[in-house]
Short mmCIF file of C-alpha atoms in Angstrom, two decimals:
data_model
loop_
_atom_site.label_atom_id
_atom_site.label_comp_id
_atom_site.label_asym_id
_atom_site.label_seq_id
_atom_site.Cartn_x
_atom_site.Cartn_y
_atom_site.Cartn_z
CA MET H 1 -5.95 18.41 2.46
CA SER H 2 -5.35 19.61 5.93
CA THR H 3 -2.21 21.40 6.98
CA GLN H 4 0.18 19.40 9.13
CA PRO H 5 2.91 20.14 11.67
CA PRO H 6 6.49 20.37 10.39
CA GLY H 7 7.97 17.00 9.57
CA ALA H 8 4.64 15.47 8.53
CA SER H 9 5.58 15.08 4.87
CA SER H 10 6.06 11.52 3.63
CA THR H 11 8.91 12.59 1.36
CA PRO H 12 11.32 14.64 3.50
CA PRO H 13 14.17 16.33 1.65
CA THR H 14 17.42 14.39 1.78
CA SER H 15 20.25 16.89 1.26
CA LEU H 16 21.10 19.74 3.61
CA THR H 17 20.30 22.27 0.88
CA GLU H 18 16.91 20.70 0.26
CA ARG H 19 16.14 20.63 3.98
CA ARG H 20 17.01 24.30 4.33
CA LYS H 21 14.88 25.15 1.32
CA ALA H 22 11.94 23.16 2.70
CA ALA H 23 12.32 24.78 6.13
CA THR H 24 12.30 28.26 4.60
CA GLN H 25 9.25 27.46 2.50
CA LEU H 26 7.46 26.15 5.58
CA GLU H 27 8.30 29.27 7.60
CA ILE H 28 6.86 31.41 4.81
CA ALA H 29 3.79 29.15 4.58
CA HIS H 30 3.14 29.44 8.31
CA ALA H 31 3.44 33.21 8.16
CA ALA H 32 1.06 33.40 5.19
CA ALA H 33 -1.49 31.08 6.78
CA ASP H 34 -1.51 33.00 10.05
CA LEU H 35 -1.87 36.36 8.31
CA PHE H 36 -4.60 35.12 5.97
CA ALA H 37 -6.59 33.73 8.87
CA ALA H 38 -6.17 36.88 10.94
CA GLN H 39 -6.81 39.58 8.37
CA GLY H 40 -7.66 37.91 5.07
CA PRO H 41 -5.65 37.59 1.85
CA HIS H 42 -6.81 40.95 0.51
CA ALA H 43 -5.31 42.81 3.46
CA THR H 44 -2.08 40.81 3.35
CA THR H 45 0.86 41.59 1.10
CA ALA H 46 3.79 39.45 0.03
CA GLU H 47 6.05 41.96 1.76
CA GLU H 48 4.20 41.43 5.02
CA ILE H 49 4.41 37.67 4.73
CA ALA H 50 8.15 37.85 4.04
CA ARG H 51 8.67 40.15 7.02
CA HIS H 52 6.75 37.84 9.37
CA ALA H 53 8.72 34.86 8.06
CA GLY H 54 12.01 36.70 8.55
CA VAL H 55 13.09 36.50 4.91
CA ALA H 56 13.75 39.00 2.16
CA LEU H 57 11.03 39.67 -0.40
CA ARG H 58 13.27 38.30 -3.15
CA THR H 59 13.49 35.05 -1.18
CA PHE H 60 9.72 34.90 -1.04
CA TYR H 61 9.44 35.22 -4.81
CA ARG H 62 12.21 32.70 -5.33
CA TYR H 63 9.87 30.07 -3.94
CA PHE H 64 6.37 31.33 -4.63
CA ARG H 65 4.65 33.04 -7.56
CA SER H 66 2.01 34.76 -5.42
CA LYS H 67 1.03 35.36 -1.81
CA GLN H 68 -1.75 32.76 -2.08
CA ASP H 69 0.65 30.15 -3.43
CA ALA H 70 2.72 30.51 -0.26
CA VAL H 71 0.38 28.26 1.74
CA SER H 72 0.73 25.32 -0.66
CA PRO H 73 3.54 23.59 1.32
CA LEU H 74 1.30 23.36 4.38
CA LEU H 75 -1.60 21.91 2.41
CA ALA H 76 0.67 19.55 0.49
CA ALA H 77 2.18 18.24 3.74
CA GLY H 78 -1.27 17.10 4.83
CA ALA H 79 -1.75 15.33 1.51
CA ASP H 80 1.67 13.69 1.84
CA ARG H 81 0.84 12.35 5.28
CA TRP H 82 -2.49 10.92 4.14
CA ARG H 83 -0.82 9.20 1.20
CA ALA H 84 2.00 7.86 3.41
CA LEU H 85 -0.54 6.20 5.70
CA LEU H 86 -2.02 4.35 2.73
CA GLU H 87 1.42 3.39 1.44
CA ALA H 88 2.18 1.88 4.84
CA ALA H 89 -0.91 -0.36 4.80
CA GLU H 90 -0.07 -4.03 5.23
CA PRO H 91 -0.27 -6.26 2.15
CA GLY H 92 -3.69 -7.87 1.95
CA THR H 93 -5.44 -4.99 3.69
CA GLY H 94 -8.78 -4.40 1.97
CA LEU H 95 -8.93 -1.16 0.00
CA SER H 96 -12.02 0.10 1.81
CA ARG H 97 -10.54 -0.65 5.22
CA ALA H 98 -7.19 0.93 4.32
CA LEU H 99 -8.85 4.10 3.02
CA GLN H 100 -11.03 4.48 6.10
CA ALA H 101 -8.13 3.93 8.47
CA ALA H 102 -5.94 6.44 6.62
CA VAL H 103 -8.71 9.05 6.56
CA GLU H 104 -9.40 8.64 10.26
CA GLU H 105 -5.74 8.80 11.30
CA SER H 106 -4.76 11.65 8.99
CA LEU H 107 -7.54 13.88 10.35
CA ALA H 108 -7.20 12.88 13.99
CA ALA H 109 -6.15 15.44 16.57
CA PRO H 110 -4.30 13.43 19.23
CA ASP H 111 -2.17 16.36 20.39
CA GLU H 112 -1.95 20.14 20.34
CA ASP H 113 0.16 20.26 17.16
CA ALA H 114 -2.39 18.24 15.20
CA ALA H 115 -5.27 20.29 16.58
CA ARG H 116 -3.47 23.52 15.68
CA ALA H 117 -2.88 22.24 12.15
CA LEU H 118 -6.58 21.52 11.65
CA LEU H 119 -7.55 24.92 13.02
CA ARG H 120 -5.06 26.53 10.64
CA THR H 121 -6.78 24.72 7.79
CA ARG H 122 -10.13 26.06 8.97
CA GLY H 123 -8.73 29.58 8.96
CA LEU H 124 -7.37 29.14 5.44
CA LEU H 125 -10.61 27.72 4.08
CA ARG H 126 -12.61 30.54 5.62
CA ALA H 127 -10.19 33.03 4.11
CA ALA H 128 -10.50 31.30 0.74
CA ALA H 129 -14.25 31.87 0.67
CA ASP H 130 -13.68 35.43 -0.58
CA ASP H 131 -10.45 34.86 -2.48
CA PRO H 132 -10.58 32.92 -5.77
CA ALA H 133 -6.77 32.70 -5.98
CA LEU H 134 -6.54 31.04 -2.57
CA ARG H 135 -9.34 28.64 -3.50
CA ALA H 136 -7.42 27.79 -6.66
CA VAL H 137 -4.39 26.80 -4.57
CA TRP H 138 -6.60 24.59 -2.40
CA TYR H 139 -8.14 22.84 -5.41
CA ARG H 140 -4.75 22.45 -7.11
CA VAL H 141 -3.25 20.74 -4.07
CA ASN H 142 -6.24 18.39 -3.91
CA GLN H 143 -5.95 17.59 -7.60
CA GLU H 144 -2.25 16.84 -7.28
CA SER H 145 -2.96 14.67 -4.25
CA GLU H 146 -5.56 12.69 -6.18
CA GLU H 147 -3.13 12.06 -9.04
CA ARG H 148 -0.40 10.86 -6.67
CA LEU H 149 -2.88 8.64 -4.87
CA VAL H 150 -3.73 6.62 -7.99
CA PRO H 151 -0.66 4.30 -7.93
CA VAL H 152 -1.08 3.79 -4.18
CA VAL H 153 -4.70 2.70 -4.63
CA ALA H 154 -3.65 0.50 -7.56
CA ARG H 155 -1.14 -1.30 -5.34
CA LEU H 156 -3.71 -1.86 -2.60
CA ALA H 157 -6.26 -3.10 -5.15
CA ALA H 158 -3.69 -5.69 -6.28
CA GLY H 159 -5.17 -6.06 -9.76
CA ARG H 160 -8.75 -6.49 -8.59
CA LEU H 161 -9.88 -3.17 -10.08
CA ALA H 162 -9.84 -1.75 -13.58
CA ALA H 163 -7.86 1.43 -14.19
CA VAL H 164 -10.99 3.58 -14.20
CA GLN H 165 -12.11 2.09 -10.88
CA VAL H 166 -8.73 2.86 -9.35
CA ARG H 167 -9.09 6.48 -10.46
CA LEU H 168 -12.62 6.63 -9.08
CA ALA H 169 -11.44 5.34 -5.70
CA ALA H 170 -8.62 7.89 -5.57
CA ALA H 171 -11.03 10.66 -6.49
CA ALA H 172 -13.60 9.56 -3.92
CA ALA H 173 -11.02 9.38 -1.14
CA THR H 174 -9.57 12.80 -2.00
CA ASP H 175 -12.99 14.42 -2.29
CA ALA H 176 -14.14 12.85 0.97
CA ILE H 177 -11.40 14.71 2.83
CA ARG H 178 -11.84 17.92 0.84
CA ILE H 179 -15.61 18.06 1.32
CA ALA H 180 -15.31 17.15 4.98
CA LEU H 181 -12.80 19.91 5.67
CA GLU H 182 -14.82 22.48 3.72
CA THR H 183 -18.00 21.48 5.58
CA TRP H 184 -16.25 21.58 8.94
CA ALA H 185 -14.71 24.98 8.19
CA ASP H 186 -18.20 26.45 7.88
CA THR H 187 -19.06 25.33 11.41
CA ASP H 188 -17.73 25.82 14.91
CA ALA H 189 -17.43 22.08 15.58
CA GLY H 190 -14.35 20.89 17.43
CA VAL H 191 -11.38 19.00 16.03
CA THR H 192 -12.60 15.75 17.60
CA GLY H 193 -15.95 14.10 18.18
CA GLU H 194 -19.21 14.69 16.36
CA GLY H 195 -18.90 17.04 13.42
CA SER H 196 -15.08 16.87 13.45
CA PRO H 197 -13.06 16.56 10.23
CA ALA H 198 -12.38 12.85 10.84
CA ALA H 199 -16.03 12.05 11.54
CA LEU H 200 -17.24 14.00 8.51
CA ALA H 201 -14.60 12.51 6.22
CA LEU H 202 -15.45 8.94 7.19
CA ASP H 203 -19.12 9.64 6.51
CA CYS H 204 -18.28 11.26 3.15
CA LEU H 205 -16.03 8.35 2.17
CA ARG H 206 -18.67 5.75 2.97
CA GLN H 207 -21.30 7.66 1.00
CA LEU H 208 -19.06 8.32 -1.99
CA MET H 209 -17.80 4.75 -2.21
CA GLY H 210 -21.04 3.08 -1.19
CA GLY H 211 -22.37 3.00 -4.74
CA MET H 212 -19.15 1.92 -6.41
CA GLY H 213 -19.75 -1.82 -6.28
CA ALA H 214 -16.41 -3.53 -6.80
CA LEU H 215 -14.56 -0.72 -5.03
CA THR H 216 -16.22 -1.60 -1.75
CA SER H 217 -16.53 -5.36 -2.17
CA ASP H 218 -13.40 -5.98 -0.11
CA GLY H 219 -14.77 -3.91 2.74
CA ALA H 220 -18.47 -4.68 2.60
CA THR H 221 -18.33 -6.51 5.89
CA GLU H 222 -15.64 -4.40 7.55
CA GLY H 223 -18.09 -2.26 9.48
#
C-alpha cells in the first residue's frame, strides 16, 4: 500500500489520547521514511529517527519494536484509504467496477500531498530492496490489508460469490496495488500518466481478475 498524507486513514482515532498517540506515531513514521529514503535503513538508527521526530528513544520503543516497523503507520494509512473507498461504493455497484474505481482513486496524485506520499512510498520500496526487515513490514501491511478487505468485498458481492472467490478477489486487488507500486518504484516514471502507480495498478487488476470468471462477470462490459 502506498503511504498517505496525515488524516487519510479511514478509521481515525476518536479520543484525545488516541489522536495524540496516532499523531506521535505518524511523526515517527515520517522521520523514519525520510531517513530510510535518504540514507538507507542500515545507516539509520532508532535514536536518529527519534531525534528527527522530536521524541525520546523510550517513546519510540513504546510504539515500535524496531526501526523498520516505524514506517508501518504510513503504509497502513494508504491501505485504510483504499479500503474506505470500497466501503463507500454505492449499493449495486459491480465488484469489478468498484475495485477499479477504488484503485484508480487511491493511487491518484491530484495534489502535492498525494504526489509526495507516492514518492515517499517509492523511496521506502527502494530502501527495502536491500533490507529484509523493511520488506517484511511492507508484506505484513499488505497481508493485513488483504484480510481486512475480505468483508468489504463480500458486501459488494452481495452473495453472488463463494467464500473462496471473495478471498481471491481481495487477494487480487491487494496484489494489483502491491505489484504496481513495486514495479513503479524500480522506474523513474512520474506519479501520473503512463507508467504511474494508478495506470500500472489498473492494468495489474484487469490481468489478475481477467481469468477469474464469476469475479468479473459483473464488470465484463464495464470497459
